[in-house]
Amino acid sequence: MNILKASEFLDAVCPCRLLPKDCFLNLVNIPLMSRVTSRRPLVSVIIPTYNSQQTISECIESLMEQEYDNIEVIVVDGGSSDRTLDICRRYNTSIIKSELGMAASRVRGAKEAKGDFLFHVDSDMELSPHLIDECVDLTKDFEALIIPEINVGDSYWAECTDIGKAISRRKKTGHLRFLKSDLYESVGGHNPHLLYKEDLELHELVFRTGATIGHTHNVIFHNIGDPSLFDILSQKISYFKSLSAYQDNSRVAQIRSKNDETSPLILIQELARRPAYAPGYILITLLSALLSQVFGKYYSLFG
């Protein structure tokens, strides 16, 4: 951040020297933006990490480059054995060491947060430069916000998965990530007992309070690496295996906020925009539906 020298400040504010210099002495060598941000709400960004050395630098850099600058970054590390923590120490971040899972790490970070707003970010995400500024501005009308995501990666299959994200962007659906701190606390935060779907459950709990939920125009870029088809399906299998644990530990019996219906027109338009990746997206969707049926049948028979 640039430091404003006294002479430069006087040239900018009173070039004709009509005002006495003494009245500006208390401003010497104080960052100009610090006098502005004191009137802007603090946003606490919480990032759970675990062996995230490949992506965490870009994630934090995108926070440092935000137009909105009254931000605190809280990293909750789940026991990384790589260079994750060394990278985080290069930046102005608060680091909490733990052995917690993703959801529990979010809760721990929220307890340490001092901000009026919480922003839950994954370590493999990058924020567009004006995102937090838009979020704070939208809180004049909304208590929580869904942030649209764009999947980016280095493989054919990574590009295929973004067709699903594009459909969600068109429908303005997803799970909230940005919300008022007191609202997060009032619903009990993330469920530390869940390994998957903790974001879905939080969204449902906020939805049930009647809180207003909005949607930003600025986006998050989600770096999913270079997954193969096998990697994507393995992740979905892990997800389906967690369904029984979710039913046992979730605080909500039924999800009312989720909208899975997609207009055929939106689907056709998004497939037409990326014809090379449409077959891959269709294959992922069909195999995922098959896996869902298999695991659903298994749990209905064996619990």
Tab-separated table of C-alpha atoms in Angstrom:
chain	number	residue	atom	x	y	z
A	1	MET	CA	0.000	0.000	0.000
A	2	ASN	CA	1.449	3.403	-0.919
A	3	ILE	CA	2.358	5.709	1.958
A	4	LEU	CA	1.338	9.311	1.442
A	5	LYS	CA	4.106	11.776	2.317
A	6	ALA	CA	3.144	15.072	3.951
A	7	SER	CA	4.203	17.172	0.976
A	8	GLU	CA	2.297	14.954	-1.449
A	9	PHE	CA	-0.776	15.128	0.732
A	10	LEU	CA	-0.625	18.928	0.813
A	11	ASP	CA	-0.158	19.107	-2.942
A	12	ALA	CA	-3.219	16.920	-3.434
A	13	VAL	CA	-5.509	18.578	-0.910
A	14	CYS	CA	-4.417	22.215	-0.848
A	15	PRO	CA	-1.968	22.935	-3.675
A	16	CYS	CA	-2.203	26.666	-3.046
A	17	ARG	CA	-1.152	26.165	0.606
A	18	LEU	CA	-4.278	27.974	1.776
A	19	LEU	CA	-4.505	25.718	4.825
A	20	PRO	CA	-1.807	25.526	7.513
A	21	LYS	CA	0.492	22.543	7.376
A	22	ASP	CA	0.155	21.948	11.090
A	23	CYS	CA	-3.382	20.682	10.677
A	24	PHE	CA	-2.034	17.785	8.590
A	25	LEU	CA	0.845	16.719	10.821
A	26	ASN	CA	-1.148	13.872	12.329
A	27	LEU	CA	-1.614	12.393	8.854
A	28	VAL	CA	2.057	12.067	7.970
A	29	ASN	CA	3.079	8.557	6.937
A	30	ILE	CA	-0.383	7.069	7.518
A	31	PRO	CA	-1.760	4.973	4.642
A	32	LEU	CA	-4.523	6.924	2.959
A	33	MET	CA	-6.856	3.914	2.651
A	34	SER	CA	-6.678	3.205	6.380
A	35	ARG	CA	-8.564	6.446	6.971
A	36	VAL	CA	-11.245	5.283	4.548
A	37	THR	CA	-11.615	1.651	5.625
A	38	SER	CA	-12.314	2.621	9.243
A	39	ARG	CA	-15.813	3.529	8.074
A	40	ARG	CA	-16.262	0.307	6.070
A	41	PRO	CA	-17.355	-3.003	7.639
A	42	LEU	CA	-14.676	-5.612	8.268
A	43	VAL	CA	-14.993	-8.807	6.216
A	44	SER	CA	-13.493	-11.969	7.706
A	45	VAL	CA	-12.404	-14.452	5.040
A	46	ILE	CA	-12.058	-17.996	6.394
A	47	ILE	CA	-9.957	-20.500	4.422
A	48	PRO	CA	-9.624	-24.131	5.582
A	49	THR	CA	-6.412	-25.705	4.246
A	50	TYR	CA	-4.850	-29.150	4.088
A	51	ASN	CA	-1.794	-29.736	1.891
A	52	SER	CA	-2.905	-26.832	-0.292
A	53	GLN	CA	0.505	-25.634	-1.518
A	54	GLN	CA	-0.507	-25.860	-5.182
A	55	THR	CA	-3.343	-23.339	-4.908
A	56	ILE	CA	-3.211	-21.358	-1.662
A	57	SER	CA	-0.876	-18.655	-2.969
A	58	GLU	CA	-3.214	-17.741	-5.834
A	59	CYS	CA	-6.161	-17.810	-3.429
A	60	ILE	CA	-4.588	-15.342	-0.994
A	61	GLU	CA	-3.200	-13.180	-3.810
A	62	SER	CA	-6.734	-12.768	-5.137
A	63	LEU	CA	-7.743	-11.495	-1.695
A	64	MET	CA	-4.836	-9.076	-1.548
A	65	GLU	CA	-5.915	-7.688	-4.920
A	66	GLN	CA	-9.504	-6.985	-3.888
A	67	GLU	CA	-10.832	-3.489	-4.501
A	68	TYR	CA	-12.373	-3.708	-1.019
A	69	ASP	CA	-9.503	-3.632	1.423
A	70	ASN	CA	-10.954	-3.898	4.947
A	71	ILE	CA	-10.418	-7.637	5.068
A	72	GLU	CA	-8.934	-10.089	7.538
A	73	VAL	CA	-7.797	-13.490	6.261
A	74	ILE	CA	-8.028	-16.436	8.654
A	75	VAL	CA	-6.378	-19.692	7.573
A	76	VAL	CA	-7.404	-22.796	9.526
A	77	ASP	CA	-4.970	-25.573	8.686
A	78	GLY	CA	-5.883	-29.199	9.255
A	79	GLY	CA	-2.335	-30.509	9.701
A	80	SER	CA	-0.635	-29.894	6.362
A	81	SER	CA	2.655	-31.697	5.770
A	82	ASP	CA	3.623	-29.691	2.672
A	83	ARG	CA	4.561	-26.001	2.270
A	84	THR	CA	1.042	-24.637	2.849
A	85	LEU	CA	1.822	-22.857	6.121
A	86	ASP	CA	5.142	-21.467	4.858
A	87	ILE	CA	3.283	-19.911	1.930
A	88	CYS	CA	0.547	-18.472	4.167
A	89	ARG	CA	3.149	-16.828	6.427
A	90	ARG	CA	4.319	-14.686	3.502
A	91	TYR	CA	1.049	-12.808	3.683
A	92	ASN	CA	-0.841	-10.846	6.307
A	93	THR	CA	-2.932	-13.770	7.498
A	94	SER	CA	-3.973	-15.211	10.842
A	95	ILE	CA	-3.070	-18.896	11.012
A	96	ILE	CA	-4.831	-21.407	13.238
A	97	LYS	CA	-3.322	-24.886	13.435
A	98	SER	CA	-5.755	-27.703	14.011
A	99	GLU	CA	-6.550	-31.289	13.108
A	100	LEU	CA	-10.096	-30.453	12.095
A	101	GLY	CA	-12.103	-31.343	9.006
A	102	MET	CA	-13.465	-28.801	6.538
A	103	ALA	CA	-16.716	-27.947	8.342
A	104	ALA	CA	-15.158	-27.853	11.808
A	105	SER	CA	-12.374	-25.627	10.471
A	106	ARG	CA	-14.949	-23.146	9.189
A	107	VAL	CA	-16.575	-23.052	12.631
A	108	ARG	CA	-13.216	-22.550	14.331
A	109	GLY	CA	-12.322	-19.729	11.976
A	110	ALA	CA	-15.663	-18.035	12.581
A	111	LYS	CA	-15.035	-18.074	16.341
A	112	GLU	CA	-11.800	-16.144	15.815
A	113	ALA	CA	-13.278	-13.738	13.262
A	114	LYS	CA	-13.791	-10.092	14.156
A	115	GLY	CA	-15.691	-9.065	11.021
A	116	ASP	CA	-19.259	-7.948	10.538
A	117	PHE	CA	-19.407	-10.413	7.642
A	118	LEU	CA	-18.012	-13.903	7.081
A	119	PHE	CA	-16.822	-15.146	3.709
A	120	HIS	CA	-16.150	-18.884	3.485
A	121	VAL	CA	-13.597	-19.589	0.754
A	122	ASP	CA	-11.866	-22.836	-0.253
A	123	SER	CA	-8.106	-22.933	-0.687
A	124	ASP	CA	-8.412	-23.767	-4.395
A	125	MET	CA	-10.528	-20.706	-5.213
A	126	GLU	CA	-9.634	-17.311	-6.651
A	127	LEU	CA	-11.889	-14.279	-6.311
A	128	SER	CA	-12.559	-11.738	-9.045
A	129	PRO	CA	-11.173	-8.328	-7.961
A	130	HIS	CA	-14.488	-6.572	-7.288
A	131	LEU	CA	-16.269	-9.479	-5.603
A	132	ILE	CA	-16.046	-8.495	-1.932
A	133	ASP	CA	-16.879	-4.879	-2.734
A	134	GLU	CA	-20.044	-6.073	-4.488
A	135	CYS	CA	-20.873	-8.420	-1.599
A	136	VAL	CA	-20.720	-5.649	0.986
A	137	ASP	CA	-22.773	-3.373	-1.241
A	138	LEU	CA	-25.444	-6.071	-1.714
A	139	THR	CA	-25.816	-6.556	2.042
A	140	LYS	CA	-27.884	-3.385	2.019
A	141	ASP	CA	-30.632	-5.589	0.547
A	142	PHE	CA	-29.596	-9.156	1.450
A	143	GLU	CA	-28.403	-10.970	4.577
A	144	ALA	CA	-26.559	-13.764	2.755
A	145	LEU	CA	-25.158	-14.232	-0.740
A	146	ILE	CA	-24.607	-17.008	-3.263
A	147	ILE	CA	-21.396	-16.529	-5.263
A	148	PRO	CA	-21.452	-18.023	-8.782
A	149	GLU	CA	-18.497	-20.276	-9.580
A	150	ILE	CA	-16.538	-21.037	-12.729
A	151	ASN	CA	-14.665	-24.339	-12.751
A	152	VAL	CA	-11.192	-24.041	-14.253
A	153	GLY	CA	-8.669	-26.820	-14.776
A	154	ASP	CA	-6.146	-28.415	-17.079
A	155	SER	CA	-8.068	-31.400	-18.368
A	156	TYR	CA	-10.912	-32.081	-20.774
A	157	TRP	CA	-13.037	-33.335	-17.902
A	158	ALA	CA	-12.498	-30.172	-15.856
A	159	GLU	CA	-14.009	-28.128	-18.693
A	160	CYS	CA	-16.906	-30.588	-18.897
A	161	THR	CA	-17.806	-30.000	-15.238
A	162	ASP	CA	-18.140	-26.259	-15.815
A	163	ILE	CA	-21.170	-26.846	-18.015
A	164	GLY	CA	-22.998	-27.813	-14.826
A	165	LYS	CA	-21.675	-24.684	-13.116
A	166	ALA	CA	-22.795	-22.574	-16.079
A	167	ILE	CA	-26.316	-23.951	-15.699
A	168	SER	CA	-26.237	-23.024	-11.999
A	169	ARG	CA	-25.045	-19.534	-12.917
A	170	ARG	CA	-27.957	-19.149	-15.320
A	171	LYS	CA	-30.441	-20.390	-12.689
A	172	LYS	CA	-28.758	-18.338	-9.917
A	173	THR	CA	-28.594	-21.390	-7.679
A	174	GLY	CA	-25.885	-22.660	-5.382
A	175	HIS	CA	-24.912	-22.437	-1.733
A	176	LEU	CA	-24.290	-19.231	0.183
A	177	ARG	CA	-20.721	-18.307	1.113
A	178	PHE	CA	-21.016	-14.706	2.285
A	179	LEU	CA	-23.263	-13.779	5.200
A	180	LYS	CA	-23.629	-11.628	8.274
A	181	SER	CA	-21.654	-12.904	11.255
A	182	ASP	CA	-24.604	-12.766	13.632
A	183	LEU	CA	-26.753	-14.735	11.168
A	184	TYR	CA	-24.087	-17.452	10.944
A	185	GLU	CA	-23.964	-17.662	14.735
A	186	SER	CA	-27.760	-17.686	15.096
A	187	VAL	CA	-28.133	-20.849	12.969
A	188	GLY	CA	-25.228	-22.609	14.681
A	189	GLY	CA	-22.719	-22.259	11.838
A	190	HIS	CA	-21.492	-25.234	9.820
A	191	ASN	CA	-22.118	-28.702	11.183
A	192	PRO	CA	-18.709	-30.025	12.369
A	193	HIS	CA	-19.984	-33.610	12.216
A	194	LEU	CA	-20.503	-33.542	8.447
A	195	LEU	CA	-17.774	-34.417	5.955
A	196	TYR	CA	-19.898	-33.594	2.908
A	197	LYS	CA	-22.909	-31.369	2.210
A	198	GLU	CA	-22.121	-29.092	5.161
A	199	ASP	CA	-22.563	-26.086	2.864
A	200	LEU	CA	-25.951	-27.365	1.691
A	201	GLU	CA	-27.124	-27.806	5.277
A	202	LEU	CA	-25.972	-24.300	6.253
A	203	HIS	CA	-27.795	-22.834	3.258
A	204	GLU	CA	-30.968	-24.676	4.274
A	205	LEU	CA	-30.752	-23.457	7.869
A	206	VAL	CA	-30.342	-19.845	6.743
A	207	PHE	CA	-33.152	-20.274	4.210
A	208	ARG	CA	-35.494	-21.482	6.969
A	209	THR	CA	-34.926	-18.347	9.040
A	210	GLY	CA	-36.512	-16.301	6.272
A	211	ALA	CA	-33.266	-14.395	5.703
A	212	THR	CA	-32.955	-12.690	2.334
A	213	ILE	CA	-30.462	-14.488	0.079
A	214	GLY	CA	-28.996	-12.712	-2.957
A	215	HIS	CA	-26.672	-13.536	-5.830
A	216	THR	CA	-23.584	-11.668	-7.017
A	217	HIS	CA	-22.529	-10.875	-10.581
A	218	ASN	CA	-18.832	-11.232	-9.784
A	219	VAL	CA	-17.577	-14.793	-9.585
A	220	ILE	CA	-15.232	-17.247	-7.917
A	221	PHE	CA	-12.827	-19.237	-10.094
A	222	HIS	CA	-12.610	-22.766	-8.715
A	223	ASN	CA	-9.365	-24.478	-9.681
A	224	ILE	CA	-10.175	-28.187	-9.786
A	225	GLY	CA	-6.813	-29.180	-11.295
A	226	ASP	CA	-6.624	-31.811	-14.008
A	227	PRO	CA	-9.102	-34.509	-12.961
A	228	SER	CA	-9.719	-37.616	-15.013
A	229	LEU	CA	-13.163	-39.129	-15.421
A	230	PHE	CA	-12.162	-41.682	-12.804
A	231	ASP	CA	-11.242	-38.878	-10.358
A	232	ILE	CA	-14.596	-37.167	-10.819
A	233	LEU	CA	-16.560	-40.375	-10.355
A	234	SER	CA	-14.465	-41.346	-7.315
A	235	GLN	CA	-15.352	-38.031	-5.709
A	236	LYS	CA	-19.025	-38.622	-6.398
A	237	ILE	CA	-18.778	-42.124	-4.897
A	238	SER	CA	-17.297	-40.607	-1.729
A	239	TYR	CA	-20.174	-38.157	-1.723
A	240	PHE	CA	-22.796	-40.895	-2.076
A	241	LYS	CA	-21.117	-42.966	0.640
A	242	SER	CA	-21.505	-40.002	2.996
A	243	LEU	CA	-25.274	-39.824	2.575
A	244	SER	CA	-25.959	-42.205	5.433
A	245	ALA	CA	-23.732	-40.196	7.789
A	246	TYR	CA	-25.445	-37.031	6.611
A	247	GLN	CA	-28.858	-38.405	7.476
A	248	ASP	CA	-27.598	-39.423	10.918
A	249	ASN	CA	-25.909	-36.095	11.741
A	250	SER	CA	-27.759	-33.406	9.809
A	251	ARG	CA	-29.816	-30.817	11.664
A	252	VAL	CA	-32.426	-30.744	8.890
A	253	ALA	CA	-34.538	-33.711	7.859
A	254	GLN	CA	-35.484	-32.378	4.432
A	255	ILE	CA	-33.896	-29.883	2.062
A	256	ARG	CA	-36.485	-27.356	0.912
A	257	SER	CA	-34.202	-24.709	-0.586
A	258	LYS	CA	-32.574	-26.790	-3.333
A	259	ASN	CA	-33.797	-26.411	-6.912
A	260	ASP	CA	-32.662	-29.313	-9.109
A	261	GLU	CA	-34.999	-28.596	-11.989
A	262	THR	CA	-33.309	-27.276	-15.122
A	263	SER	CA	-35.101	-25.791	-18.088
A	264	PRO	CA	-34.460	-27.935	-21.202
A	265	LEU	CA	-33.761	-24.706	-23.094
A	266	ILE	CA	-30.968	-23.677	-20.691
A	267	LEU	CA	-29.447	-27.163	-20.899
A	268	ILE	CA	-29.507	-27.193	-24.710
A	269	GLN	CA	-28.042	-23.676	-24.902
A	270	GLU	CA	-25.144	-24.499	-22.575
A	271	LEU	CA	-24.375	-27.754	-24.386
A	272	ALA	CA	-24.460	-25.922	-27.723
A	273	ARG	CA	-21.994	-23.311	-26.467
A	274	ARG	CA	-19.359	-26.004	-25.870
A	275	PRO	CA	-20.071	-28.823	-28.301
A	276	ALA	CA	-16.664	-30.430	-27.785
A	277	TYR	CA	-17.340	-30.857	-24.068
A	278	ALA	CA	-21.041	-31.690	-24.235
A	279	PRO	CA	-20.498	-35.481	-24.627
A	280	GLY	CA	-18.247	-35.502	-21.559
A	281	TYR	CA	-20.775	-33.577	-19.480
A	282	ILE	CA	-23.591	-35.911	-20.574
A	283	LEU	CA	-21.473	-38.972	-19.692
A	284	ILE	CA	-20.641	-37.588	-16.232
A	285	THR	CA	-24.317	-36.788	-15.634
A	286	LEU	CA	-25.519	-40.234	-16.707
A	287	LEU	CA	-22.903	-42.104	-14.673
A	288	SER	CA	-23.603	-39.921	-11.642
A	289	ALA	CA	-27.325	-40.667	-11.904
A	290	LEU	CA	-26.539	-44.390	-12.133
A	291	LEU	CA	-24.289	-44.242	-9.060
A	292	SER	CA	-26.979	-42.328	-7.181
A	293	GLN	CA	-29.511	-45.060	-7.924
A	294	VAL	CA	-27.092	-47.832	-6.928
A	295	PHE	CA	-26.217	-46.257	-3.594
A	296	GLY	CA	-29.820	-45.250	-2.969
A	297	LYS	CA	-30.917	-48.864	-3.492
A	298	TYR	CA	-28.122	-50.132	-1.263
A	299	TYR	CA	-29.044	-47.835	1.647
A	300	SER	CA	-32.741	-48.661	1.282
A	301	LEU	CA	-31.922	-52.372	1.619
A	302	PHE	CA	-29.140	-52.346	4.175
A	303	GLY	CA	-29.506	-48.966	5.880
